[in-house]
XYZ file of C-alpha atoms in Angstrom:
688
model
C 0.023 0.028 0.092
C 2.748 2.332 0.901
C 4.770 1.552 -2.261
C 1.589 2.255 -4.362
C 1.100 5.603 -2.507
C 4.709 6.662 -3.314
C 4.059 5.696 -6.911
C 0.867 7.614 -7.205
C 2.633 10.637 -5.656
C 5.461 10.313 -8.087
C 3.011 10.141 -11.105
C 1.157 13.098 -9.791
C 4.419 15.157 -9.416
C 5.266 14.581 -13.076
C 1.754 14.871 -14.449
C 0.440 17.738 -12.260
C 3.015 19.478 -10.032
C 5.859 19.707 -12.544
C 3.697 21.356 -15.403
C 2.138 23.734 -12.736
C 5.561 24.631 -11.445
C 6.652 25.343 -15.138
C 3.541 27.516 -15.765
C 4.186 29.536 -12.654
C 7.805 30.039 -13.297
C 6.784 31.057 -16.870
C 4.555 33.804 -15.377
C 7.489 35.101 -13.196
C 9.964 34.944 -16.120
C 7.587 36.682 -18.569
C 6.821 39.551 -16.084
C 10.320 39.889 -14.919
C 11.509 39.868 -18.582
C 9.501 42.970 -19.227
C 11.623 44.837 -16.499
C 14.789 43.254 -18.019
C 13.821 44.358 -21.534
C 13.297 47.965 -20.267
C 16.797 48.014 -18.799
C 18.274 46.529 -22.005
C 16.652 49.350 -24.016
C 18.065 51.929 -21.675
C 21.578 50.282 -21.847
C 21.490 50.127 -25.564
C 20.586 53.794 -25.661
C 23.490 54.769 -23.376
C 26.111 52.722 -25.114
C 24.982 53.311 -28.640
C 23.066 56.700 -28.975
C 19.887 56.091 -31.081
C 19.893 52.277 -30.480
C 16.160 52.148 -31.364
C 17.459 52.705 -35.128
C 20.065 50.045 -34.764
C 17.567 47.322 -33.616
C 17.021 46.414 -37.228
C 19.290 46.313 -40.286
C 18.759 49.595 -42.206
C 17.021 49.365 -45.608
C 18.768 50.717 -48.743
C 16.710 53.846 -49.961
C 14.956 53.357 -53.304
C 14.919 57.097 -54.320
C 17.432 58.651 -56.848
C 19.756 61.080 -55.147
C 21.648 62.081 -58.401
C 18.826 63.278 -60.568
C 19.194 66.671 -62.331
C 16.842 69.158 -60.704
C 16.765 71.534 -63.774
C 15.987 68.784 -66.149
C 13.162 67.391 -64.049
C 11.706 70.952 -63.748
C 11.720 71.232 -67.487
C 10.072 67.920 -67.914
C 7.198 68.588 -65.642
C 6.738 72.121 -67.162
C 6.542 70.531 -70.610
C 4.107 67.882 -69.355
C 1.989 70.516 -67.879
C 2.087 72.570 -71.155
C 1.052 69.575 -73.230
C -1.948 68.767 -71.029
C -5.378 69.391 -73.003
C -7.198 72.520 -72.030
C -10.710 72.061 -70.481
C -12.363 75.478 -69.959
C -15.395 73.880 -68.308
C -13.170 72.185 -65.506
C -13.925 74.231 -62.482
C -11.487 72.078 -60.396
C -8.408 72.275 -62.691
C -5.072 72.851 -60.994
C -3.442 76.154 -60.923
C -0.443 76.578 -63.359
C 2.774 75.275 -61.936
C 5.171 77.874 -60.416
C 8.730 76.990 -61.673
C 10.433 78.398 -58.576
C 8.133 76.367 -56.232
C 8.753 73.238 -58.284
C 12.481 73.708 -58.281
C 12.488 74.230 -54.526
C 10.335 71.108 -53.919
C 12.621 68.860 -56.128
C 15.690 70.418 -54.368
C 14.256 69.449 -51.038
C 13.392 65.884 -52.219
C 16.940 65.539 -53.604
C 18.376 66.673 -50.178
C 16.119 64.198 -48.323
C 17.201 61.391 -50.523
C 20.787 62.219 -49.983
C 20.201 62.529 -46.234
C 18.669 58.858 -46.337
C 21.640 57.456 -48.113
C 24.003 59.275 -45.679
C 21.984 57.722 -42.755
C 22.029 54.381 -44.269
C 25.754 54.503 -44.616
C 26.221 55.684 -41.034
C 23.770 53.050 -39.544
C 25.498 50.400 -41.604
C 28.760 51.251 -40.334
C 27.449 51.477 -36.694
C 26.035 47.991 -36.711
C 29.228 46.326 -35.211
C 29.478 42.648 -34.052
C 28.845 44.010 -30.574
C 25.623 45.684 -31.550
C 24.533 42.488 -33.360
C 25.261 40.344 -30.348
C 23.467 42.627 -27.885
C 20.480 43.321 -30.169
C 20.086 39.483 -30.738
C 19.631 39.093 -27.133
C 17.331 42.119 -26.603
C 15.096 41.116 -29.517
C 14.788 37.725 -28.097
C 13.809 39.083 -24.773
C 11.319 41.396 -26.597
C 9.645 38.421 -28.349
C 9.648 36.517 -25.036
C 7.880 39.352 -23.317
C 5.365 39.637 -26.170
C 4.741 35.942 -26.190
C 4.128 36.158 -22.509
C 1.593 38.855 -22.677
C -0.377 37.056 -25.401
C -0.221 33.702 -23.588
C -1.456 34.785 -20.203
C -5.095 33.600 -20.908
C -3.820 30.143 -21.976
C -1.532 29.830 -18.945
C -4.431 30.671 -16.630
C -6.907 28.289 -18.342
C -4.110 25.523 -18.232
C -3.424 26.215 -14.561
C -6.985 26.287 -13.546
C -7.806 23.082 -15.323
C -4.601 21.176 -14.356
C -4.923 22.142 -10.659
C -8.755 21.484 -10.599
C -8.133 18.062 -11.953
C -5.526 17.518 -9.166
C -7.857 18.715 -6.487
C -10.559 16.369 -7.685
C -8.202 13.407 -7.770
C -6.985 14.210 -4.258
C -10.411 15.183 -2.701
C -8.975 18.559 -1.901
C -11.886 20.917 -3.011
C -13.166 23.438 -0.470
C -16.370 22.052 1.197
C -18.082 22.687 4.498
C -17.166 19.161 5.708
C -14.589 16.706 4.556
C -15.600 13.311 3.106
C -15.723 10.703 5.674
C -18.298 8.174 4.842
C -19.310 6.120 1.842
C -22.445 8.236 1.481
C -20.321 11.384 1.592
C -18.316 10.097 -1.114
C -21.184 9.011 -3.338
C -23.184 12.206 -2.937
C -20.117 14.511 -3.313
C -18.754 12.879 -6.498
C -22.251 12.342 -8.082
C -22.964 16.062 -7.735
C -19.382 16.889 -8.891
C -20.102 14.744 -11.982
C -23.419 16.646 -12.629
C -21.588 20.136 -12.090
C -18.742 19.196 -14.390
C -21.039 18.080 -16.921
C -22.819 21.483 -16.789
C -19.526 23.205 -17.217
C -18.726 20.984 -20.243
C -22.036 21.557 -21.901
C -21.947 25.278 -21.176
C -18.594 25.700 -22.671
C -19.569 23.659 -25.820
C -22.711 25.844 -26.049
C -20.538 29.080 -25.747
C -18.368 27.703 -28.598
C -21.255 27.072 -30.789
C -22.591 30.373 -29.958
C -19.417 32.149 -30.920
C -19.633 30.453 -34.378
C -23.364 31.305 -34.903
C -24.294 33.305 -37.943
C -21.079 32.282 -39.674
C -19.042 34.700 -37.587
C -15.156 34.166 -37.794
C -13.564 33.550 -34.392
C -9.937 34.569 -33.574
C -7.557 31.634 -33.391
C -6.668 32.498 -29.845
C -10.427 32.387 -28.697
C -10.854 29.138 -30.544
C -7.789 27.588 -28.870
C -9.219 28.783 -25.433
C -12.630 27.330 -26.319
C -10.946 24.068 -26.952
C -8.993 24.198 -23.812
C -12.021 24.696 -21.579
C -13.881 21.997 -23.331
C -11.001 19.542 -23.017
C -10.422 20.598 -19.428
C -13.986 20.160 -18.222
C -14.351 16.890 -20.273
C -11.398 15.682 -18.214
C -12.828 16.762 -14.916
C -16.120 15.073 -15.780
C -14.342 11.711 -16.565
C -12.381 12.139 -13.311
C -15.328 12.621 -11.174
C -17.109 9.693 -12.770
C -14.164 7.439 -12.225
C -13.740 8.553 -8.639
C -17.466 7.966 -8.023
C -16.982 4.256 -8.501
C -13.618 4.066 -6.696
C -14.213 4.274 -3.112
C -11.082 4.881 -1.089
C -10.114 2.383 1.476
C -10.100 4.996 4.339
C -13.784 5.715 3.864
C -16.069 4.516 6.659
C -19.315 2.762 5.701
C -22.769 4.199 5.990
C -23.332 8.071 6.520
C -26.083 10.697 6.820
C -27.592 12.534 3.910
C -27.358 15.923 5.842
C -23.647 15.426 6.425
C -23.117 14.134 2.913
C -24.485 17.401 1.456
C -22.149 19.279 3.390
C -19.229 17.348 1.780
C -20.144 18.726 -1.636
C -17.501 21.204 -2.717
C -18.519 24.826 -2.742
C -17.597 25.151 -6.399
C -19.997 22.375 -7.183
C -22.891 24.062 -5.293
C -22.278 27.251 -7.005
C -22.109 25.644 -10.464
C -25.275 23.783 -9.931
C -27.183 26.969 -8.948
C -25.661 28.937 -11.872
C -26.123 26.207 -14.421
C -29.688 25.468 -13.392
C -30.512 29.159 -13.584
C -28.879 29.678 -16.967
C -30.500 26.558 -18.324
C -34.023 27.603 -17.206
C -33.340 30.975 -18.705
C -32.474 29.390 -22.140
C -28.927 30.640 -21.850
C -26.845 27.449 -21.427
C -23.686 29.141 -22.438
C -23.958 31.469 -19.416
C -21.309 29.786 -17.282
C -18.931 29.480 -20.120
C -19.343 33.298 -20.953
C -18.653 34.344 -17.407
C -15.503 32.050 -17.299
C -14.414 33.848 -20.458
C -14.830 37.084 -18.721
C -12.567 35.823 -16.081
C -9.873 35.758 -18.718
C -10.104 39.374 -19.017
C -8.366 39.716 -15.632
C -5.981 36.780 -16.259
C -2.976 38.719 -14.899
C -4.880 39.159 -11.604
C -5.797 35.546 -11.168
C -2.358 34.361 -12.174
C -1.166 36.569 -9.354
C -3.496 34.668 -7.041
C -1.773 31.371 -8.083
C 1.674 32.969 -7.491
C 0.766 34.125 -4.027
C -0.439 30.619 -3.129
C 2.873 29.198 -4.357
C 4.678 31.832 -2.314
C 2.791 30.670 0.727
C 3.616 27.124 0.226
C 7.222 27.875 -0.171
C 7.109 29.839 3.040
C 5.843 26.784 4.790
C 9.045 24.918 3.624
C 11.263 27.529 5.226
C 12.251 28.051 9.084
C 11.277 31.772 8.776
C 7.844 31.591 10.576
C 9.294 29.485 13.507
C 12.247 31.868 13.856
C 9.956 34.886 14.005
C 7.892 33.176 16.698
C 11.144 32.192 18.465
C 11.901 35.931 18.910
C 8.820 36.484 20.985
C 9.024 33.359 23.053
C 11.562 34.480 25.579
C 8.889 36.903 27.005
C 6.781 33.937 27.899
C 3.533 35.572 26.761
C 0.340 34.131 27.764
C -1.372 32.269 24.758
C -3.889 35.027 24.233
C -1.147 37.682 23.980
C 0.897 35.424 21.507
C -2.143 35.066 19.323
C -2.468 38.807 19.207
C 1.055 39.114 18.183
C 0.672 36.418 15.547
C -2.436 37.928 13.930
C -0.927 41.525 13.945
C 2.357 40.247 12.574
C 0.473 38.231 9.879
C -1.001 41.457 8.506
C 1.978 42.364 6.519
C 2.490 39.038 4.696
C -1.374 39.026 4.166
C -1.062 42.384 2.318
C 1.564 40.790 0.013
C -0.614 37.610 -0.576
C -3.644 39.536 -1.981
C -6.668 38.264 0.194
C -7.224 36.669 3.599
C -8.287 33.421 2.102
C -4.994 33.129 0.128
C -3.073 33.922 3.349
C -4.926 31.225 5.312
C -4.144 28.539 2.719
C -0.572 29.746 2.507
C 0.472 30.248 6.096
C -2.404 29.023 8.257
C -0.840 25.662 9.172
C 2.437 27.445 10.242
C 0.623 29.932 12.471
C -1.613 27.273 14.128
C 1.102 24.768 14.888
C 3.255 27.493 16.237
C 0.567 28.695 18.597
C -0.162 25.177 19.594
C 3.578 24.738 20.322
C 3.553 27.947 22.424
C 0.752 26.487 24.528
C -2.377 27.992 22.974
C -5.585 25.993 23.290
C -6.975 24.602 20.035
C -10.021 26.883 19.856
C -7.873 30.036 20.327
C -5.358 28.785 17.735
C -8.145 28.115 15.162
C -9.635 31.476 15.779
C -6.304 33.299 15.256
C -5.562 31.260 12.202
C -8.929 31.964 10.608
C -8.384 35.689 11.372
C -4.690 35.751 10.439
C -5.566 37.138 7.056
C -8.362 39.446 7.876
C -6.393 42.335 9.338
C -3.928 42.950 6.414
C -6.239 43.079 3.500
C -6.308 47.031 3.810
C -2.678 47.478 3.788
C -0.238 48.177 0.960
C 0.311 46.388 -1.428
C -2.759 44.114 -1.153
C -3.843 42.790 -4.583
C -7.502 43.094 -3.754
C -7.382 46.862 -3.073
C -5.513 47.121 -6.371
C -8.377 45.463 -8.180
C -10.707 47.795 -6.568
C -8.838 50.876 -7.745
C -8.602 49.226 -11.236
C -12.313 48.709 -11.521
C -13.383 51.972 -9.941
C -12.158 55.310 -11.057
C -13.575 57.044 -8.073
C -10.792 55.835 -5.776
C -7.071 55.493 -6.037
C -4.750 53.008 -4.299
C -3.094 55.763 -2.359
C -6.473 56.804 -0.871
C -7.510 53.226 -0.092
C -4.145 52.291 1.606
C -4.124 55.550 3.352
C -7.462 54.859 5.149
C -6.559 51.313 5.382
C -3.847 51.917 8.015
C -6.530 53.360 10.368
C -8.855 50.489 9.695
C -5.962 48.014 10.502
C -5.212 49.809 13.790
C -8.861 49.635 14.672
C -9.285 45.908 14.042
C -5.865 45.056 15.626
C -6.801 47.029 18.704
C -10.311 45.256 18.862
C -8.647 41.898 18.526
C -6.332 42.601 21.276
C -9.139 43.818 23.633
C -11.341 40.902 22.869
C -8.611 38.251 23.038
C -7.075 39.532 26.378
C -10.506 40.173 28.019
C -12.987 37.592 26.856
C -12.284 34.058 27.993
C -8.777 34.801 29.004
C -7.489 31.713 30.890
C -3.936 32.803 31.734
C -2.310 35.447 33.889
C -0.620 38.223 32.125
C 2.814 37.624 33.677
C 5.741 38.213 31.286
C 9.249 37.195 31.948
C 11.616 39.968 33.366
C 13.042 42.248 30.643
C 16.564 41.485 31.842
C 16.169 37.867 31.064
C 13.925 38.057 28.044
C 15.603 40.928 26.123
C 18.947 39.205 25.860
C 17.397 35.916 24.855
C 15.243 37.852 22.269
C 18.309 39.382 20.687
C 20.014 36.010 20.483
C 16.990 34.568 18.481
C 16.839 37.680 16.384
C 20.322 36.945 15.248
C 19.056 33.897 13.410
C 16.776 36.231 11.415
C 19.581 38.477 10.267
C 20.769 36.254 7.362
C 17.223 36.139 6.102
C 16.889 39.864 6.333
C 20.092 40.295 4.264
C 18.824 37.755 1.604
C 15.415 39.649 1.318
C 17.218 43.033 1.256
C 19.687 41.939 -1.328
C 16.883 40.669 -3.802
C 14.797 43.710 -3.157
C 17.791 46.057 -3.729
C 18.755 44.100 -6.845
C 15.263 44.736 -8.284
C 15.314 48.351 -7.207
C 18.683 49.325 -8.630
C 19.352 46.734 -11.429
C 15.762 46.641 -12.735
C 14.496 49.828 -11.466
C 11.477 48.099 -9.837
C 10.236 49.014 -6.399
C 8.629 46.515 -4.167
C 4.943 47.625 -4.354
C 1.405 46.349 -4.997
C 2.257 46.063 -8.823
C 5.592 44.219 -8.537
C 5.056 41.972 -5.524
C 3.530 39.011 -7.411
C 6.725 38.555 -9.440
C 9.257 39.566 -6.773
C 7.949 37.381 -3.970
C 8.479 34.040 -5.669
C 12.172 35.100 -6.218
C 12.438 36.036 -2.712
C 11.186 32.782 -1.363
C 13.411 30.905 -3.888
C 16.287 32.869 -2.577
C 15.445 31.943 1.050
C 15.114 28.233 0.103
C 18.476 28.477 -1.675
C 20.107 30.075 1.387
C 18.730 27.311 3.552
C 19.884 24.695 1.258
C 23.382 25.942 1.319
C 23.563 26.622 5.133
C 21.467 23.673 6.343
C 22.606 21.013 4.005
C 21.959 17.708 5.759
C 19.694 19.310 8.324
C 21.983 18.552 11.065
C 22.527 22.031 12.339
C 20.704 22.513 15.697
C 18.937 25.888 15.885
C 16.110 26.822 18.256
C 12.787 26.276 16.443
C 14.353 24.835 13.302
C 12.612 22.331 11.168
C 14.428 19.610 9.247
C 15.353 21.200 5.995
C 14.898 18.800 3.068
C 16.835 20.501 0.415
C 16.135 22.926 -2.314
C 14.613 20.575 -4.957
C 12.606 18.559 -2.390
C 11.366 21.739 -0.735
C 10.185 23.199 -4.069
C 8.746 20.030 -5.110
C 6.694 19.660 -1.760
C 5.565 23.290 -1.951
C 4.339 22.896 -5.620
C 2.599 19.558 -4.823
C 0.531 21.520 -2.237
C 0.151 24.431 -4.488
C -1.533 22.603 -7.236
C -4.485 21.264 -5.135
C -4.807 24.712 -3.474
C -4.792 26.681 -6.673
C -7.251 24.226 -8.201
C -9.719 24.428 -5.320
C -9.338 28.265 -5.031
C -9.460 29.280 -8.726
C -12.256 26.998 -9.678
C -14.164 28.409 -6.680
C -13.450 31.899 -7.960
C -14.498 31.119 -11.466
C -17.847 29.537 -10.287
C -18.249 32.583 -7.933
C -17.944 34.986 -10.954
C -20.833 32.918 -12.405
C -22.998 33.391 -9.334
C -22.259 37.030 -9.596
C -23.590 36.777 -13.111
C -26.825 35.092 -11.856
C -27.351 37.826 -9.279
C -26.663 40.490 -11.992
C -28.960 38.921 -14.690
C -31.719 37.995 -12.322
C -32.507 41.519 -11.591
C -32.154 41.003 -7.846
C -30.141 44.235 -7.677
C -32.849 46.102 -9.337
C -35.019 45.532 -6.474
C -33.033 48.158 -4.569
C -33.628 51.782 -5.248
C -31.021 53.559 -7.398
C -30.227 55.892 -4.272
C -31.381 56.631 -0.800
C -32.375 59.938 0.630
C -30.342 59.203 3.764
C -26.686 57.844 3.715
C -27.546 56.235 7.058
C -30.347 54.044 5.531
C -28.248 53.153 2.614
C -25.269 52.269 4.660
C -27.370 49.967 6.914
C -28.786 48.152 3.988
C -25.538 47.961 2.058
C -23.685 46.578 5.064
C -26.051 43.663 5.220
C -25.872 43.052 1.547
C -22.064 43.122 1.606
C -21.874 40.743 4.543
C -24.078 38.289 2.712
C -21.987 38.505 -0.460
C -18.885 37.854 1.730
C -20.464 34.706 2.867
C -21.306 33.294 -0.455
C -18.525 34.686 -2.880
C -14.819 34.820 -2.952
C -13.195 38.199 -2.556
C -12.359 38.918 -6.180
C -15.624 37.711 -7.684
C -17.531 39.837 -5.032
C -15.496 42.955 -5.850
C -16.298 42.558 -9.587
C -19.956 42.235 -8.760
C -20.090 45.130 -6.264
C -18.271 47.323 -8.749
C -20.744 46.737 -11.447
C -23.875 47.078 -9.167
C -23.900 48.132 -5.615
C -21.143 50.800 -5.692
C -23.197 53.189 -7.824
C -26.032 53.184 -5.321
C -23.658 54.029 -2.511
C -22.175 57.022 -4.465
C -25.435 58.285 -5.439
C -26.732 58.067 -1.807
C -24.002 60.470 -0.833
C -21.603 57.833 0.652
C -17.965 58.751 -0.119
C -16.387 56.216 -2.438
C -13.286 55.622 -0.225
C -15.502 55.193 2.838
C -17.726 52.677 0.991
C -14.751 50.500 -0.064
C -13.302 50.501 3.387
C -16.735 49.255 4.628
C -16.754 46.750 1.799
C -13.480 45.162 2.686
C -14.409 44.834 6.441
C -17.841 43.515 5.540
C -16.216 40.885 3.354
C -14.023 39.641 5.965
C -16.912 39.470 8.458
C -18.664 37.383 5.777
C -15.593 34.997 5.404
C -15.730 34.385 9.112
C -19.545 33.991 9.409
C -21.527 30.782 9.320
C -22.957 28.986 7.461
C -20.241 28.990 4.873
C -17.351 30.791 6.864
C -14.851 30.371 4.024
C -11.799 31.240 6.170
C -12.770 28.644 8.666
C -13.107 26.069 5.976
C -9.747 26.971 4.628
C -8.294 26.750 8.276
C -9.796 23.264 8.551
C -8.304 22.359 5.307
C -4.762 23.322 6.115
C -4.706 22.108 9.764
C -6.804 18.990 9.361
C -10.272 17.838 10.352
C -8.912 15.922 13.303
C -7.757 19.168 14.961
C -11.181 20.773 14.443
C -13.034 17.825 16.057
C -10.640 17.761 19.003
C -11.232 21.526 19.464
C -15.059 20.954 19.739
C -14.423 18.684 22.762
C -12.618 21.357 24.535
C -14.259 23.925 27.003
C -17.072 23.889 29.421
C -19.193 26.815 28.279
C -20.893 27.380 24.927
C -18.434 30.222 24.185
C -15.350 28.117 25.050
C -16.628 25.256 22.710
C -17.154 27.769 19.784
C -14.537 30.401 20.505
C -12.968 29.888 17.049
C -16.222 31.123 15.480
C -17.473 33.702 18.027
C -14.365 35.624 18.724
C -13.776 36.704 15.182
C -17.283 37.611 14.761
C -17.228 39.898 17.789
C -13.985 41.671 16.520
C -15.059 42.052 12.892
C -18.710 42.816 13.821
C -17.715 45.785 16.052
C -15.084 47.009 13.616
C -17.686 46.888 10.763
C -20.178 48.966 12.805
C -17.541 51.573 13.691
C -16.076 51.716 10.131
C -19.549 52.008 8.643
C -21.248 54.619 10.812
C -18.594 56.599 12.671
C -17.486 58.534 9.487
C -21.114 59.335 8.830
C -21.586 60.636 12.306
C -18.552 62.946 12.154
C -19.448 64.136 8.692
C -16.680 62.480 6.700
């Protein structure tokens, strides 16, 4: 059994993880290639002035630079004289002025001579050095152009490849993991139906694009075929898995539990597919998936962020950061506050709270448990670990908001985001340290803790130097600042640099350092990280795609038209919008919800007198509350996915009171609920 498991894992690595790794690396290379190409053009201009003229071999002019001007003048005057007269022609040309004609011909001869002179000069300037440099520069230029045109195909391949992996490994996001035979049967039966709907919808969309004899671009035709092939494969996989019951599945089961084991993407697909079928618009899901391709760079960044998080898990970095605070012997509640606040910065660099929970949730949970935190508290902190940083620079979600809404800028949103972060961090600290605190606040003496903290911090110095070196290289060699636009392509390089450093310094894994994990080498670390990335990307991106379709259902069904276009009072508008935004956060992923809100709800808020920056701050906090709210509670589902079902079940057995048994749910709701009320209504009260 163990041998077969190893063989299956090896096949999966070659068939799924290796291609996914190549696709993700290609995105990094293509995007970094653009920066390199810009620097090459600047270098070419500095070394060879006017390099842009040397990028191609000059063409020999075809004009005659030796013609006789006077002879040409006489020839044209003679031709004009011999033209037949037509007194009735009202539009006849005026007689040619010999002086003007002579001047024009002299200018043409001079221009022609200048072209020959420039041709000779350029030909002499194209040295072997220029040829060698421009060969590399043009290759990079073609590579960048190819990368830009292939983004849609890379995204489609990544979604379908990783979704197939998530289906094979039973790793899709659901409210409950499959545990019984009935869970397995119901889940894969509905997955088969949903995948069949996706296949039929994409086939219908392809036929629709060809209707009326319309010609379809080759790139769109290839994309249609990719979706059809991919969803066909998903349909086959779900059918095969339906009849192959794993050995670890228990017999029996309850229907209510089985329905909770159905992946969220399946539920969304069944709802959207049924709606579009009844509306006579079978191609609906396929059309909205195609719209997802319009933001292919954004969704590729989501994949890169997940990969970054999985590589982070393979490093010692998180453990070493926790070790810096351990000498103070903080109570678990205080350490949870430190962990959640510290997680805000990496959350901002991973784009959305759900992505961060997938990427680093397991590390945070296990570090808190190792420090003595009870399971309920560790689960609450893990689920909230990504909720505070989504308003900080350079969060991808905020960039998308600014991209879709001209009423706001990233500077405005990030400026107010700092205040929202301080508010939520303060509320989490107050609630964590006051409600259900089970330990005394008794820190170690500063004279004892501070020197130990410095000793632990020394282990972080090499990592800081590696990060600083790579960031400075991008800053000065490629003139790329580390910001919300460059982070997706810089962060993978940062993590690869850290893994390389650990590979060199921890070869063999024998070095004893406080809090160190056994390093397994560069190649194995990347392989392990990519193995986990493929399933997570498949689960997340397919969920996002179907979430966009749900947004289409809401938009096309006219549900939003039930709301007035504006409200007389911004207070009434805000109260209703808060409820709607929280509900959207419960049922949709962050990016799909932002697209829907931008197209529908945002205008209502603006016309009701709510400031656009204020509205989007409320939206971000409302979404985070939605992701932490039952019945779906996406961030809690992702937490369970990364820490394991067993830990959640053990947590339910802890505590004597209702609050203690459900602290992982209640504490985040208290924090984000109070934060939402304050963010929504205090600015209205003070007249912002």
